[in-house]
GROMACS .gro file of C-alpha atoms in nm:
model
  119
    1UNK     CA    1  -3.457  -2.683  -2.746
    2UNK     CA    2  -3.739  -2.961  -2.773
    3UNK     CA    3  -4.025  -3.016  -2.557
    4UNK     CA    4  -3.851  -3.390  -2.501
    5UNK     CA    5  -3.524  -3.218  -2.410
    6UNK     CA    6  -3.640  -2.994  -2.166
    7UNK     CA    7  -3.860  -3.249  -1.985
    8UNK     CA    8  -3.536  -3.481  -1.977
    9UNK     CA    9  -3.332  -3.205  -1.817
   10UNK     CA   10  -3.585  -3.120  -1.557
   11UNK     CA   11  -3.601  -3.456  -1.467
   12UNK     CA   12  -3.244  -3.496  -1.456
   13UNK     CA   13  -3.229  -3.174  -1.223
   14UNK     CA   14  -3.466  -3.333  -1.004
   15UNK     CA   15  -3.304  -3.673  -0.968
   16UNK     CA   16  -2.963  -3.467  -0.887
   17UNK     CA   17  -3.133  -3.259  -0.611
   18UNK     CA   18  -3.273  -3.606  -0.493
   19UNK     CA   19  -2.921  -3.723  -0.435
   20UNK     CA   20  -2.745  -3.381  -0.318
   21UNK     CA   21  -3.023  -3.241  -0.092
   22UNK     CA   22  -2.987  -3.485   0.196
   23UNK     CA   23  -2.633  -3.449   0.220
   24UNK     CA   24  -2.599  -3.097   0.163
   25UNK     CA   25  -2.885  -3.046   0.471
   26UNK     CA   26  -2.724  -3.256   0.710
   27UNK     CA   27  -3.001  -3.523   0.726
   28UNK     CA   28  -2.947  -3.821   0.937
   29UNK     CA   29  -2.650  -3.627   1.101
   30UNK     CA   30  -2.802  -3.721   1.441
   31UNK     CA   31  -2.758  -4.103   1.379
   32UNK     CA   32  -2.458  -4.344   1.436
   33UNK     CA   33  -2.473  -4.467   1.091
   34UNK     CA   34  -2.714  -4.198   0.862
   35UNK     CA   35  -2.767  -4.373   0.539
   36UNK     CA   36  -2.851  -4.708   0.680
   37UNK     CA   37  -3.148  -4.927   0.449
   38UNK     CA   38  -3.468  -4.988   0.506
   39UNK     CA   39  -3.408  -5.332   0.677
   40UNK     CA   40  -3.166  -5.157   0.940
   41UNK     CA   41  -3.390  -4.886   1.048
   42UNK     CA   42  -3.663  -5.137   1.105
   43UNK     CA   43  -3.465  -5.376   1.287
   44UNK     CA   44  -3.384  -5.062   1.521
   45UNK     CA   45  -3.752  -4.966   1.571
   46UNK     CA   46  -3.841  -5.320   1.649
   47UNK     CA   47  -3.569  -5.372   1.914
   48UNK     CA   48  -3.674  -5.028   2.068
   49UNK     CA   49  -4.046  -5.137   2.071
   50UNK     CA   50  -3.981  -5.479   2.183
   51UNK     CA   51  -3.600  -5.569   2.305
   52UNK     CA   52  -3.684  -5.973   2.328
   53UNK     CA   53  -3.795  -6.009   1.972
   54UNK     CA   54  -3.676  -6.327   1.807
   55UNK     CA   55  -3.697  -6.328   1.408
   56UNK     CA   56  -3.926  -6.583   1.283
   57UNK     CA   57  -3.640  -6.716   1.055
   58UNK     CA   58  -3.296  -6.637   0.931
   59UNK     CA   59  -3.159  -6.547   0.602
   60UNK     CA   60  -3.065  -6.841   0.339
   61UNK     CA   61  -2.733  -6.677   0.238
   62UNK     CA   62  -2.534  -6.447   0.449
   63UNK     CA   63  -2.260  -6.257   0.265
   64UNK     CA   64  -1.903  -6.271   0.440
   65UNK     CA   65  -1.868  -5.874   0.411
   66UNK     CA   66  -2.038  -5.552   0.294
   67UNK     CA   67  -1.861  -5.519  -0.018
   68UNK     CA   68  -1.984  -5.875  -0.166
   69UNK     CA   69  -2.348  -5.761   0.004
   70UNK     CA   70  -2.295  -5.438  -0.197
   71UNK     CA   71  -2.233  -5.611  -0.534
   72UNK     CA   72  -2.485  -5.858  -0.526
   73UNK     CA   73  -2.734  -5.576  -0.479
   74UNK     CA   74  -2.579  -5.376  -0.759
   75UNK     CA   75  -2.611  -5.689  -0.986
   76UNK     CA   76  -2.954  -5.724  -0.894
   77UNK     CA   77  -3.043  -5.352  -0.959
   78UNK     CA   78  -2.819  -5.395  -1.309
   79UNK     CA   79  -3.030  -5.716  -1.393
   80UNK     CA   80  -3.340  -5.570  -1.364
   81UNK     CA   81  -3.287  -5.222  -1.497
   82UNK     CA   82  -3.166  -5.457  -1.851
   83UNK     CA   83  -3.516  -5.632  -1.831
   84UNK     CA   84  -3.701  -5.333  -1.806
   85UNK     CA   85  -3.515  -5.219  -2.092
   86UNK     CA   86  -3.543  -5.499  -2.332
   87UNK     CA   87  -3.927  -5.470  -2.208
   88UNK     CA   88  -3.957  -5.115  -2.326
   89UNK     CA   89  -3.735  -5.142  -2.644
   90UNK     CA   90  -3.923  -5.481  -2.747
   91UNK     CA   91  -4.279  -5.278  -2.716
   92UNK     CA   92  -4.112  -4.956  -2.899
   93UNK     CA   93  -4.004  -5.171  -3.173
   94UNK     CA   94  -4.302  -5.364  -3.222
   95UNK     CA   95  -4.503  -4.999  -3.198
   96UNK     CA   96  -4.265  -4.842  -3.459
   97UNK     CA   97  -4.292  -5.163  -3.709
   98UNK     CA   98  -4.682  -5.165  -3.685
   99UNK     CA   99  -4.661  -4.767  -3.789
  100UNK     CA  100  -4.435  -4.825  -4.074
  101UNK     CA  101  -4.639  -5.124  -4.187
  102UNK     CA  102  -4.989  -4.917  -4.184
  103UNK     CA  103  -4.765  -4.610  -4.334
  104UNK     CA  104  -4.667  -4.815  -4.660
  105UNK     CA  105  -4.893  -4.811  -4.928
  106UNK     CA  106  -5.042  -5.139  -5.075
  107UNK     CA  107  -4.820  -5.254  -5.338
  108UNK     CA  108  -5.019  -5.504  -5.520
  109UNK     CA  109  -5.364  -5.648  -5.423
  110UNK     CA  110  -5.272  -5.982  -5.608
  111UNK     CA  111  -5.203  -6.261  -5.355
  112UNK     CA  112  -4.884  -6.313  -5.567
  113UNK     CA  113  -4.742  -6.014  -5.443
  114UNK     CA  114  -4.538  -5.736  -5.601
  115UNK     CA  115  -4.392  -5.782  -5.957
  116UNK     CA  116  -4.635  -6.038  -6.052
  117UNK     CA  117  -4.805  -6.001  -6.399
  118UNK     CA  118  -5.175  -6.055  -6.401
  119UNK     CA  119  -5.328  -6.297  -6.650
   0.00000   0.00000   0.00000
């Protein structure tokens, strides 16, 4: 097993542990909604501190249901992952192209290129 394979397997185990451990340990069982987002947590903390708090602005678009909100969030995450994958793939391809260009021996020193006869 290569070193990269071991590292990838270790990272996979860590990610799986991060996903499963909160559920297995019962973290959040004392709450009404155990795994709400950061926005919900912030809103509840603010209303506990100051019950008369009024937000400065309202959202531009409020999805009609939680399913649509989740779908839009997933779409946003997928687009972001696609942009990052494109960038890293492009960067790696350029690096590999440069390495291949440097590894090739010089075929001809004349400006006419390879296969040209010298006079």
